Short mmCIF file of C-alpha atoms in Angstrom, two decimals:
data_model
loop_
_atom_site.label_atom_id
_atom_site.label_comp_id
_atom_site.label_asym_id
_atom_site.label_seq_id
_atom_site.Cartn_x
_atom_site.Cartn_y
_atom_site.Cartn_z
CA MET E 95 -43.76 -32.62 16.35
CA THR E 96 -43.71 -30.56 19.47
CA GLU E 97 -42.15 -27.43 17.92
CA SER E 98 -44.60 -24.85 16.79
CA PRO E 99 -43.99 -23.11 13.45
CA ALA E 100 -43.09 -19.89 15.34
CA ALA E 101 -40.36 -21.58 17.20
CA ILE E 102 -38.66 -22.60 14.01
CA LEU E 103 -38.45 -19.03 12.84
CA VAL E 104 -36.97 -17.62 15.98
CA PRO E 105 -33.34 -16.83 15.39
CA ARG E 106 -30.80 -18.37 17.74
CA GLY E 107 -30.42 -16.11 20.66
CA THR E 108 -26.83 -17.04 21.55
CA VAL E 109 -23.65 -15.80 19.76
CA GLU E 110 -21.46 -18.61 18.67
CA ARG E 111 -18.13 -18.63 20.41
CA GLY E 112 -15.04 -20.73 20.72
CA PRO E 113 -11.88 -21.17 18.73
CA LYS E 114 -13.52 -23.36 16.08
CA HIS E 115 -16.11 -20.81 15.30
CA TRP E 116 -13.53 -18.00 15.45
CA LEU E 117 -11.32 -19.83 12.91
CA HIS E 118 -14.20 -20.53 10.64
CA ALA E 119 -15.43 -16.95 10.76
CA TYR E 120 -11.84 -15.85 10.12
CA VAL E 121 -11.50 -17.96 6.97
CA VAL E 122 -14.86 -16.67 5.77
CA MET E 123 -13.96 -13.05 6.30
CA VAL E 124 -10.59 -13.39 4.60
CA ARG E 125 -12.40 -14.90 1.58
CA TRP E 126 -14.92 -12.12 1.78
CA HIS E 127 -12.30 -9.45 1.63
CA LEU E 128 -10.30 -11.11 -1.08
CA ALA E 129 -13.47 -11.57 -3.20
CA SER E 130 -14.74 -7.96 -2.66
CA LEU E 131 -11.32 -6.60 -3.39
CA ARG E 132 -10.34 -8.92 -6.23
CA LEU E 133 -10.16 -6.28 -8.91
CA TRP E 134 -8.52 -3.82 -6.53
CA LEU E 135 -5.99 -6.32 -5.28
CA VAL E 136 -4.73 -7.08 -8.77
CA MET E 137 -4.43 -3.38 -9.56
CA LEU E 138 -3.01 -2.63 -6.20
CA THR E 139 -0.33 -5.28 -6.49
CA ILE E 140 0.71 -3.87 -9.86
CA VAL E 141 0.82 -0.34 -8.45
CA GLN E 142 2.69 -1.54 -5.40
CA LEU E 143 5.25 -3.35 -7.49
CA LEU E 144 5.76 -0.35 -9.83
CA ALA E 145 5.90 2.11 -6.93
CA GLY E 146 8.27 0.07 -4.88
CA VAL E 147 10.60 -0.77 -7.79
CA GLY E 148 10.17 2.74 -9.10
CA PHE E 149 11.27 4.25 -5.80
CA VAL E 150 14.26 1.98 -5.51
CA LEU E 151 15.40 2.79 -9.04
CA GLY E 152 14.26 6.39 -9.11
CA ILE E 153 16.29 7.55 -6.13
CA SER E 154 19.48 7.13 -7.99
CA LEU E 155 18.41 9.88 -10.38
CA PHE E 156 18.60 12.32 -7.45
CA PHE E 157 22.36 11.92 -7.37
CA ALA E 158 25.10 12.14 -9.89
CA HIS E 159 26.55 9.09 -8.17
CA ILE E 160 24.38 7.55 -5.51
CA PRO E 161 26.23 6.81 -2.20
CA THR E 162 25.78 3.25 -0.95
CA THR E 163 24.27 4.54 2.33
CA ALA E 164 21.53 6.45 0.53
CA ALA E 165 20.73 3.38 -1.69
CA LEU E 166 20.67 1.17 1.39
CA PHE E 167 18.37 3.42 3.26
CA VAL E 168 15.92 3.70 0.43
CA SER E 169 16.01 0.01 -0.28
CA THR E 170 15.33 -0.97 3.32
CA GLY E 171 12.73 1.83 3.71
CA VAL E 172 10.63 0.92 0.71
CA PRO E 173 9.50 -2.43 2.37
CA VAL E 174 8.00 -0.44 5.21
CA ILE E 175 6.01 1.66 2.77
CA ASN E 176 4.90 -1.45 0.97
CA LEU E 177 3.70 -2.92 4.25
CA LEU E 178 1.77 0.29 5.10
CA THR E 179 0.12 0.79 1.74
CA VAL E 180 -2.89 -1.50 2.07
CA GLY E 181 -3.45 -1.25 5.84
CA MET E 182 -2.74 2.39 6.52
CA MET E 183 -3.24 4.18 3.18
CA LEU E 184 -5.87 2.13 1.37
CA GLY E 185 -7.79 0.72 4.31
CA PRO E 186 -9.25 4.01 5.75
CA GLN E 187 -10.23 5.12 2.28
CA LEU E 188 -12.04 1.82 1.69
CA VAL E 189 -13.91 2.31 4.98
CA ALA E 190 -14.68 5.93 3.97
CA ASN E 191 -16.05 4.68 0.65
CA GLN E 192 -18.15 2.04 2.47
CA ARG E 193 -19.51 4.75 4.63
CA SER E 194 -20.39 6.82 1.63
CA ASP E 195 -22.14 4.04 -0.28
CA GLY E 196 -23.82 2.42 2.72
CA SER E 197 -22.15 -1.00 2.74
CA TYR E 198 -20.50 -0.10 6.06
CA GLU E 199 -23.60 -0.82 8.14
CA TYR E 200 -24.15 -4.00 6.23
CA LEU E 201 -20.64 -5.26 7.02
CA ARG E 202 -21.06 -4.42 10.70
CA SER E 203 -24.26 -6.42 10.83
CA MET E 204 -22.42 -9.63 10.01
CA PRO E 205 -22.26 -12.14 12.91
CA VAL E 206 -18.42 -12.07 13.30
CA SER E 207 -16.57 -10.73 16.33
CA ARG E 208 -14.49 -7.58 16.13
CA SER E 209 -11.29 -9.56 16.62
CA VAL E 210 -12.16 -11.83 13.58
CA ALA E 211 -12.87 -8.83 11.41
CA ALA E 212 -9.60 -7.15 12.43
CA MET E 213 -7.42 -10.25 11.99
CA ALA E 214 -8.98 -11.08 8.61
CA TRP E 215 -8.31 -7.50 7.40
CA TYR E 216 -4.73 -7.71 8.75
CA THR E 217 -4.17 -10.91 6.80
CA VAL E 218 -5.36 -9.25 3.67
CA CYS E 219 -3.02 -6.32 4.25
CA LEU E 220 -0.10 -8.63 4.67
CA LEU E 221 -1.02 -10.48 1.49
CA GLY E 222 -1.12 -7.15 -0.30
CA GLY E 223 2.26 -5.94 1.05
CA VAL E 224 4.73 -8.80 1.36
CA PRO E 225 5.09 -9.74 -2.30
CA ALA E 226 5.81 -6.16 -3.35
CA MET E 227 8.29 -5.90 -0.50
CA VAL E 228 10.21 -8.97 -1.67
CA VAL E 229 10.32 -7.80 -5.29
CA ALA E 230 11.53 -4.37 -4.24
CA LEU E 231 14.28 -5.89 -2.19
CA VAL E 232 15.42 -8.25 -4.92
CA VAL E 233 15.49 -5.29 -7.45
CA ALA E 234 17.43 -3.15 -4.98
CA GLN E 235 19.93 -5.95 -4.46
CA LEU E 236 20.45 -6.38 -8.21
CA ARG E 237 20.71 -2.71 -8.90
CA TYR E 238 22.91 -1.51 -6.09
CA ASP E 239 24.69 -4.67 -4.95
CA LEU E 240 23.92 -3.89 -1.33
CA PRO E 241 25.24 -5.53 1.81
CA LEU E 242 21.80 -6.93 2.75
CA GLN E 243 21.64 -9.75 5.25
CA VAL E 244 18.15 -11.03 6.14
CA SER E 245 17.94 -12.27 9.76
CA PRO E 246 15.15 -14.27 11.33
CA MET E 247 14.04 -11.07 13.02
CA ILE E 248 12.43 -10.10 9.70
CA VAL E 249 9.34 -12.20 10.68
CA PRO E 250 8.47 -10.22 13.74
CA ALA E 251 9.56 -6.94 12.18
CA VAL E 252 7.29 -7.43 9.19
CA LEU E 253 4.40 -8.77 11.25
CA LEU E 254 4.58 -5.95 13.75
CA THR E 255 5.13 -3.19 11.20
CA ALA E 256 2.18 -4.34 9.23
CA PHE E 257 0.07 -4.84 12.37
CA ALA E 258 0.75 -1.38 13.74
CA GLY E 259 0.12 0.24 10.32
CA THR E 260 -3.13 -1.73 9.79
CA MET E 261 -4.34 -0.95 13.29
CA LEU E 262 -3.60 2.78 12.78
CA GLY E 263 -5.52 2.67 9.56
CA TYR E 264 -8.29 0.72 11.27
CA ALA E 265 -8.59 3.30 13.99
CA LEU E 266 -8.62 6.15 11.41
CA GLY E 267 -11.27 4.44 9.32
CA HIS E 268 -13.54 3.43 12.17
CA ALA E 269 -13.16 6.00 14.83
CA ILE E 270 -13.41 9.04 12.53
CA GLY E 271 -16.95 9.45 11.29
CA ASN E 272 -16.48 11.86 8.44
CA PRO E 273 -15.20 10.18 5.28
CA MET E 274 -13.73 13.42 3.94
CA ALA E 275 -11.66 13.87 7.12
CA THR E 276 -10.45 10.35 6.87
CA ARG E 277 -9.27 10.88 3.37
CA MET E 278 -7.47 14.04 4.25
CA ILE E 279 -5.71 12.49 7.26
CA THR E 280 -4.65 9.50 5.30
CA GLN E 281 -3.18 11.65 2.53
CA LEU E 282 -1.31 13.66 5.12
CA LEU E 283 0.05 10.49 6.67
CA VAL E 284 1.29 9.29 3.22
CA PHE E 285 3.07 12.55 2.82
CA VAL E 286 4.63 12.28 6.27
CA VAL E 287 5.82 8.74 5.75
CA PHE E 288 7.47 9.50 2.44
CA GLY E 289 9.03 12.79 3.33
CA PHE E 290 8.99 13.73 6.92
CA ALA E 291 9.82 10.54 8.72
CA PRO E 292 13.26 8.93 8.68
CA VAL E 293 12.04 5.91 6.65
CA LEU E 294 13.77 6.40 3.31
CA TYR E 295 16.73 8.39 4.59
CA PRO E 296 18.87 8.49 7.84
CA LEU E 297 17.64 10.32 10.88
CA SER E 298 20.76 12.55 10.81
CA GLN E 299 19.52 14.18 7.55
CA MET E 300 16.51 15.79 9.17
CA PRO E 301 16.47 18.59 11.68
CA ARG E 302 16.93 17.41 15.20
CA TRP E 303 13.59 18.65 16.49
CA LEU E 304 11.79 16.77 13.63
CA GLY E 305 13.56 13.62 14.59
CA ALA E 306 12.43 14.10 18.19
CA VAL E 307 8.80 14.51 16.96
CA ASN E 308 9.22 11.39 15.02
CA TRP E 309 10.20 9.42 18.15
CA TRP E 310 6.54 9.65 19.19
CA LEU E 311 5.23 8.53 15.79
CA PRO E 312 5.34 4.91 14.68
CA PHE E 313 7.04 5.30 11.30
CA ARG E 314 10.60 5.88 12.47
CA HIS E 315 10.37 2.72 14.58
CA MET E 316 8.93 0.69 11.78
CA ALA E 317 11.95 1.56 9.72
CA VAL E 318 14.30 0.78 12.62
CA VAL E 319 13.02 -2.75 13.20
CA THR E 320 12.75 -3.57 9.50
CA ARG E 321 16.15 -2.14 8.69
CA ALA E 322 17.73 -4.01 11.61
CA ALA E 323 16.39 -7.30 10.29
CA LEU E 324 17.67 -6.67 6.79
CA THR E 325 21.19 -5.41 7.42
CA PRO E 326 24.14 -6.97 9.22
CA GLY E 327 25.60 -5.70 12.52
CA THR E 328 24.04 -4.71 15.83
CA HIS E 329 21.48 -1.89 15.86
CA ALA E 330 20.78 0.45 18.64
CA ALA E 331 17.28 1.36 19.66
CA VAL E 332 15.69 -1.77 18.25
CA GLY E 333 14.33 -2.77 21.58
CA SER E 334 12.66 0.60 22.26
CA ALA E 335 11.40 0.64 18.71
CA TYR E 336 9.53 -2.65 19.26
CA VAL E 337 8.07 -1.33 22.52
CA VAL E 338 6.85 1.98 20.87
CA LEU E 339 5.33 -0.01 17.99
CA CYS E 340 3.55 -2.35 20.32
CA VAL E 341 2.11 0.58 22.22
CA TRP E 342 0.86 2.18 19.01
CA ALA E 343 -0.63 -1.07 17.81
CA VAL E 344 -2.42 -1.72 21.10
CA VAL E 345 -3.73 1.82 21.47
CA CYS E 346 -4.97 1.93 17.87
CA ALA E 347 -6.60 -1.50 18.15
CA ALA E 348 -8.37 -0.38 21.37
CA LEU E 349 -9.62 2.85 19.65
CA ALA E 350 -10.89 0.89 16.64
CA GLY E 351 -12.46 -1.74 18.90
CA ARG E 352 -14.23 0.88 20.97
CA ALA E 353 -15.52 2.58 17.83
CA LEU E 354 -16.75 -0.68 16.46
CA GLY E 355 -18.25 -1.75 19.72
CA ARG E 356 -20.51 1.26 19.97
CA ARG E 357 -23.99 0.75 18.46
CA PRO E 358 -24.64 3.57 15.97
CA MET Q 191 -56.08 40.58 -23.84
CA THR Q 192 -56.38 37.29 -25.72
CA THR Q 193 -52.98 37.11 -27.28
CA GLY Q 194 -49.99 36.16 -25.20
CA GLY Q 195 -52.28 34.83 -22.46
CA VAL Q 196 -49.97 31.88 -21.76
CA GLU Q 197 -46.91 34.11 -21.46
CA ALA Q 198 -48.80 36.56 -19.31
CA ARG Q 199 -49.92 33.81 -16.91
CA LEU Q 200 -46.42 32.24 -16.74
CA GLY Q 201 -44.85 35.61 -16.29
CA TYR Q 202 -42.02 34.96 -18.70
CA VAL Q 203 -41.37 33.97 -22.28
CA PRO Q 204 -39.46 30.73 -22.66
CA GLN Q 205 -36.44 31.24 -24.86
CA SER Q 206 -36.85 29.19 -28.00
CA GLU Q 207 -33.57 30.03 -29.74
CA LEU Q 208 -30.00 29.67 -28.62
CA ARG Q 209 -28.42 32.85 -27.26
CA SER Q 210 -24.96 33.76 -28.38
CA GLY Q 211 -22.55 36.63 -28.79
CA VAL Q 212 -19.67 38.01 -26.84
CA GLY Q 213 -21.87 39.70 -24.27
CA TYR Q 214 -23.73 36.53 -23.54
CA TRP Q 215 -20.47 34.54 -23.32
CA VAL Q 216 -19.01 36.89 -20.76
CA ALA Q 217 -22.17 36.99 -18.75
CA SER Q 218 -22.15 33.16 -18.82
CA LEU Q 219 -18.52 33.12 -17.74
CA ALA Q 220 -19.29 35.39 -14.78
CA SER Q 221 -22.26 33.26 -13.70
CA MET Q 222 -20.32 30.01 -14.15
CA MET Q 223 -17.53 31.40 -12.05
CA ARG Q 224 -20.08 32.23 -9.33
CA PHE Q 225 -21.57 28.82 -9.62
CA ASP Q 226 -18.17 27.02 -9.50
CA TYR Q 227 -17.02 29.19 -6.61
CA GLY Q 228 -20.18 28.53 -4.70
CA ARG Q 229 -19.79 24.80 -5.16
CA VAL Q 230 -16.26 24.69 -3.75
CA ARG Q 231 -16.50 27.61 -1.32
CA GLN Q 232 -16.43 25.56 1.84
CA TRP Q 233 -13.39 23.69 0.61
CA VAL Q 234 -11.44 26.73 -0.57
CA PRO Q 235 -9.59 27.58 2.64
CA MET Q 236 -8.71 23.89 3.11
CA MET Q 237 -7.65 23.43 -0.54
CA ILE Q 238 -5.37 26.43 -0.29
CA VAL Q 239 -3.89 25.27 2.94
CA ILE Q 240 -3.23 21.79 1.64
CA GLN Q 241 -1.88 23.07 -1.57
CA THR Q 242 0.44 25.44 0.31
CA LEU Q 243 1.58 22.78 2.76
CA MET Q 244 2.18 20.36 -0.13
CA GLY Q 245 4.21 22.88 -2.06
CA ALA Q 246 6.26 24.08 0.90
CA GLY Q 247 6.52 20.47 2.18
CA MET Q 248 7.89 19.10 -1.02
CA ALA Q 249 10.41 21.97 -1.11
CA LEU Q 250 11.66 20.83 2.29
CA LEU Q 251 11.48 17.09 1.91
CA TYR Q 252 13.62 16.85 -1.15
CA GLY Q 253 16.40 18.33 0.93
CA PHE Q 254 16.08 15.53 3.51
CA PHE Q 255 17.12 12.92 0.89
CA TYR Q 256 20.55 14.38 0.41
CA PRO Q 257 23.36 13.84 3.00
CA HIS Q 258 24.70 17.26 2.05
CA VAL Q 259 22.62 19.93 0.31
CA THR Q 260 25.23 21.59 -1.77
CA ALA Q 261 24.73 25.14 -3.16
CA VAL Q 262 23.83 23.72 -6.63
CA ARG Q 263 21.43 21.26 -5.14
CA ALA Q 264 19.81 23.95 -3.01
CA LEU Q 265 19.40 26.21 -6.06
CA TYR Q 266 17.79 23.40 -8.06
CA ILE Q 267 15.46 22.47 -5.21
CA THR Q 268 14.41 26.09 -4.58
CA THR Q 269 13.78 26.96 -8.22
CA GLY Q 270 11.92 23.63 -8.75
CA ALA Q 271 9.67 24.24 -5.82
CA PRO Q 272 7.05 26.38 -7.65
CA THR Q 273 6.85 23.79 -10.42
CA LEU Q 274 6.25 21.05 -7.84
CA ALA Q 275 3.43 23.08 -6.30
CA LEU Q 276 1.77 23.69 -9.66
CA ILE Q 277 1.76 20.09 -10.90
CA PRO Q 278 -0.63 18.60 -8.29
CA VAL Q 279 -3.25 21.27 -8.90
CA GLY Q 280 -3.42 20.75 -12.63
CA PHE Q 281 -2.71 16.99 -12.82
CA VAL Q 282 -4.41 15.68 -9.60
CA MET Q 283 -6.85 18.09 -8.03
CA LEU Q 284 -8.60 19.26 -11.14
CA PRO Q 285 -9.01 15.74 -12.70
CA GLY Q 286 -10.14 14.54 -9.26
CA THR Q 287 -12.74 17.29 -9.03
CA VAL Q 288 -14.07 16.39 -12.50
CA ALA Q 289 -14.04 12.69 -11.59
CA ASP Q 290 -16.17 13.43 -8.48
CA GLN Q 291 -18.49 15.59 -10.48
CA LYS Q 292 -18.97 12.71 -13.00
CA LEU Q 293 -19.72 10.32 -10.11
CA GLU Q 294 -22.17 12.74 -8.46
CA GLY Q 295 -23.90 13.65 -11.69
CA THR Q 296 -23.01 17.27 -11.32
CA PHE Q 297 -20.95 17.07 -14.53
CA ASP Q 298 -24.00 16.28 -16.65
CA TYR Q 299 -26.00 18.86 -14.80
CA ILE Q 300 -23.43 21.60 -15.64
CA TRP Q 301 -23.47 20.57 -19.27
CA SER Q 302 -27.23 20.91 -19.34
CA LEU Q 303 -27.00 24.53 -18.26
CA PRO Q 304 -27.82 27.04 -20.97
CA SER Q 305 -24.32 28.61 -20.89
CA PRO Q 306 -21.68 27.93 -23.63
CA ARG Q 307 -19.49 24.97 -22.64
CA SER Q 308 -16.39 26.97 -23.56
CA ALA Q 309 -17.46 29.48 -20.85
CA GLN Q 310 -17.88 26.59 -18.44
CA ALA Q 311 -14.37 25.33 -19.23
CA ALA Q 312 -12.88 28.85 -19.01
CA SER Q 313 -14.48 29.31 -15.60
CA THR Q 314 -12.87 26.11 -14.31
CA PHE Q 315 -9.46 27.15 -15.71
CA MET Q 316 -9.54 30.55 -14.06
CA LEU Q 317 -10.67 29.19 -10.67
CA PHE Q 318 -8.01 26.57 -10.56
CA THR Q 319 -5.27 28.96 -11.72
CA LEU Q 320 -6.20 31.14 -8.71
CA PHE Q 321 -5.99 28.11 -6.36
CA ALA Q 322 -2.58 27.25 -7.81
CA LEU Q 323 -0.79 30.49 -7.39
CA PRO Q 324 -0.56 31.02 -3.58
CA GLY Q 325 0.95 27.58 -3.06
CA SER Q 326 3.65 28.00 -5.60
CA VAL Q 327 4.63 31.40 -4.32
CA LEU Q 328 4.82 30.09 -0.73
CA ALA Q 329 6.80 27.02 -1.82
CA LEU Q 330 9.31 29.33 -3.42
CA LEU Q 331 9.56 31.51 -0.31
CA VAL Q 332 9.89 28.60 2.09
CA ALA Q 333 12.58 26.95 -0.06
CA ALA Q 334 14.50 30.18 -0.48
CA TRP Q 335 14.46 30.70 3.28
CA ARG Q 336 15.33 27.13 4.17
CA TYR Q 337 18.24 26.81 1.76
CA ASN Q 338 19.28 30.42 1.99
CA VAL Q 339 19.43 30.79 -1.78
CA HIS Q 340 19.80 34.11 -3.47
CA LEU Q 341 17.38 34.56 -6.37
CA THR Q 342 17.17 37.15 -9.09
CA PRO Q 343 13.57 37.18 -10.26
CA SER Q 344 12.94 38.72 -13.70
CA PRO Q 345 9.67 39.81 -15.40
CA LEU Q 346 9.94 36.54 -17.33
CA LEU Q 347 8.89 34.77 -14.10
CA ALA Q 348 5.27 36.04 -14.27
CA ALA Q 349 4.90 34.80 -17.82
CA ALA Q 350 6.50 31.48 -16.98
CA VAL Q 351 4.27 30.79 -13.99
CA LEU Q 352 1.14 31.71 -15.88
CA VAL Q 353 2.10 29.64 -18.87
CA CYS Q 354 2.94 26.65 -16.55
CA ALA Q 355 -0.32 26.99 -14.62
CA LEU Q 356 -2.34 27.27 -17.76
CA MET Q 357 -0.54 24.32 -19.34
CA ALA Q 358 -1.06 22.04 -16.27
CA ILE Q 359 -4.66 22.97 -15.91
CA THR Q 360 -5.48 22.68 -19.64
CA VAL Q 361 -3.81 19.27 -19.91
CA GLY Q 362 -5.31 18.06 -16.68
CA TYR Q 363 -8.75 19.14 -17.80
CA GLY Q 364 -8.37 17.69 -21.18
CA MET Q 365 -7.31 14.39 -19.70
CA ALA Q 366 -10.20 14.37 -17.13
CA LEU Q 367 -12.64 14.95 -20.02
CA ALA Q 368 -11.08 12.61 -22.49
CA ILE Q 369 -11.04 9.67 -20.05
CA ALA Q 370 -14.61 8.61 -19.56
CA SER Q 371 -14.22 6.50 -16.37
CA PRO Q 372 -13.59 8.47 -13.13
CA ILE Q 373 -11.78 5.48 -11.63
CA VAL Q 374 -9.33 5.26 -14.50
CA THR Q 375 -8.78 9.04 -14.21
CA ASN Q 376 -7.90 8.53 -10.58
CA VAL Q 377 -5.38 5.76 -11.27
CA VAL Q 378 -3.80 7.69 -14.12
CA THR Q 379 -3.38 10.93 -12.19
CA ASN Q 380 -1.88 9.21 -9.12
CA ALA Q 381 0.53 7.21 -11.19
CA LEU Q 382 1.36 10.38 -13.15
CA VAL Q 383 2.23 12.34 -10.06
CA PHE Q 384 4.40 9.56 -8.67
CA VAL Q 385 6.33 9.33 -11.95
CA VAL Q 386 6.61 13.11 -12.13
CA LEU Q 387 7.75 13.75 -8.64
CA LEU Q 388 10.38 11.01 -8.73
CA PHE Q 389 11.50 10.66 -12.30
CA SER Q 390 11.42 14.19 -13.61
CA PRO Q 391 14.44 16.51 -13.65
CA ILE Q 392 12.63 19.26 -11.68
CA VAL Q 393 14.67 19.45 -8.53
CA TYR Q 394 17.81 17.97 -10.05
CA PRO Q 395 19.64 18.57 -13.30
CA ALA Q 396 18.62 16.61 -16.45
CA SER Q 397 22.23 15.64 -16.82
CA GLN Q 398 21.79 13.10 -14.01
CA LEU Q 399 19.34 11.15 -16.16
CA PRO Q 400 20.35 8.44 -18.73
CA ALA Q 401 20.51 10.13 -22.08
CA TRP Q 402 17.39 8.36 -23.61
CA PHE Q 403 15.36 9.26 -20.52
CA ALA Q 404 16.43 12.91 -20.67
CA SER Q 405 15.35 13.15 -24.30
CA VAL Q 406 11.94 11.79 -23.32
CA HIS Q 407 11.72 14.61 -20.82
CA TYR Q 408 12.64 17.28 -23.46
CA VAL Q 409 9.26 16.44 -25.04
CA LEU Q 410 7.16 16.05 -21.87
CA PRO Q 411 5.88 19.13 -20.14
CA PHE Q 412 7.36 18.71 -16.66
CA TYR Q 413 11.02 19.34 -17.36
CA ASN Q 414 10.08 22.34 -19.52
CA MET Q 415 7.96 23.84 -16.73
CA ALA Q 416 10.95 23.70 -14.51
CA VAL Q 417 13.12 25.33 -17.12
CA VAL Q 418 11.01 28.31 -17.76
CA ILE Q 419 10.42 28.97 -14.03
CA ARG Q 420 14.05 28.51 -13.23
CA ALA Q 421 14.85 30.91 -16.01
CA GLY Q 422 12.58 33.52 -14.41
CA LEU Q 423 14.31 33.13 -11.04
CA THR Q 424 17.93 32.98 -11.96
CA SER Q 425 20.23 34.28 -14.66
CA GLY Q 426 22.67 32.35 -16.66
CA ILE Q 427 21.79 28.82 -15.48
CA VAL Q 428 19.33 27.55 -18.07
CA ALA Q 429 19.55 27.55 -21.82
CA HIS Q 430 16.98 26.92 -24.51
CA VAL Q 431 14.17 28.75 -22.67
CA ALA Q 432 12.43 29.52 -25.86
CA THR Q 433 12.31 25.87 -26.89
CA SER Q 434 10.76 25.13 -23.51
CA PHE Q 435 8.11 27.72 -23.96
CA VAL Q 436 7.28 26.29 -27.42
CA VAL Q 437 6.88 22.77 -25.97
CA LEU Q 438 4.61 24.14 -23.18
CA ALA Q 439 2.53 26.00 -25.72
CA ALA Q 440 2.20 22.82 -27.80
CA TRP Q 441 1.00 20.93 -24.65
CA THR Q 442 -1.46 23.73 -23.89
CA GLY Q 443 -2.74 23.46 -27.47
CA ALA Q 444 -3.09 19.74 -27.16
CA GLY Q 445 -4.95 20.00 -23.83
CA ALA Q 446 -7.25 22.74 -25.19
CA GLY Q 447 -7.78 20.63 -28.37
CA ALA Q 448 -8.83 17.57 -26.31
CA THR Q 449 -11.07 19.74 -24.19
CA ALA Q 450 -12.67 21.34 -27.24
CA TRP Q 451 -13.14 17.95 -28.89
CA VAL Q 452 -14.92 16.42 -25.90
CA VAL Q 453 -16.95 19.57 -25.05
CA GLY Q 454 -18.01 20.12 -28.66
CA ARG Q 455 -19.31 16.59 -29.08
CA ARG Q 456 -22.99 15.70 -28.66
CA ARG Q 457 -23.64 12.66 -26.64
#
């Protein structure tokens, strides 16, 4: 009995590191997110399913007879929106709410590294997006009898699209201090993705200058990589799309990491 | 100086009975409008900008979905644009504001004020109608410019826009009051807007819908809003304008009824 009572109470001074600890913390954080979002995730999945299927079916009402191209573009664009919903649209608002109600500081005080927190959140975003994406594609195939052909490239396309979107949302949520501003920017982004980016319709249907602006934004490239993996034939600009998406993902992750690394 | 000592020391006489009458109602309305405006003043420029961008933006983005914007499509999109701009104000912004007020506790505070609740409701109506109008006008102008559509506005337009704004705000307010939970309100309004913007024959003719779905829309307000506003902007395109006005009036009545029912209840 050489330890004094005071020594027992002193917290461990070292941060636990190593892959084993990382993995453990990751699993715990995924469970944390799933548990804290459980009600939301159920509702969100339903909303996602309805919205995805709704968009796929609803677009045909815009036309007296919908051309196959239009149907194909919407059906392969809706998966991108499904993948972005949790990470880019819901995520920043959740962080904004956490800031408003005070649980933000609490979450940051937890002994997990920034990479664990980010990867756990990314996993949750994928879980929230992929099922809706599959259902929307199946419905689209049944409704329009499209020439879809899923290639193995769907795996990197989905992973990178969701990653870039989640990191963008992560950066918005963490790097912008004002919850109100976060909400506004998020809603603006939703509007852009639906209407002002060539996600749901071909690039040729928007003014040339707007297409050029979109080259610098990630959404056009997300649609390119996802569409390339879902349709047959060769696709131009897939390589550059992957590069642009990677740059966006890395820059956003760095911004979020920097914001999280600063002590408030 | 023995009588009225308390009042003299307090400097005022507490009102023990309810005040009423037309003069008091109008005075209450004026002060409620000042109160409401003061609460949202810092957000007003931003709300108007967003509202305008949304309206003009929607007018533009519907065009992107078509490989070729034919003359008929252009006409439908342009004349549907003001309707598209009005719907979010009534069905999303107003219920959202009420939901926020409920969460913050402001809602109960306002109800505790000694002004008639009908004056409080009227103040909200007027304020949001004012917010709604610039956006819908600009949406129309942007769309007419973008698609190069020739319009023939008639005096009917003013009536149509006012009726539509009043309807959207009354129904949105009634909905926000009738649904107790702010979170449910949020979900309902967002789902509603999605359904409306995609599945309503506002920027495309109702004949493109399956027959059963079109008949659902004859009863819902959204298609009828588009009809009356289109009738005010064009001549000879829409029929049964009177029926649409009747449907809108019925919805306004229903919204006002829901508002009156909730407002008149004691908790």
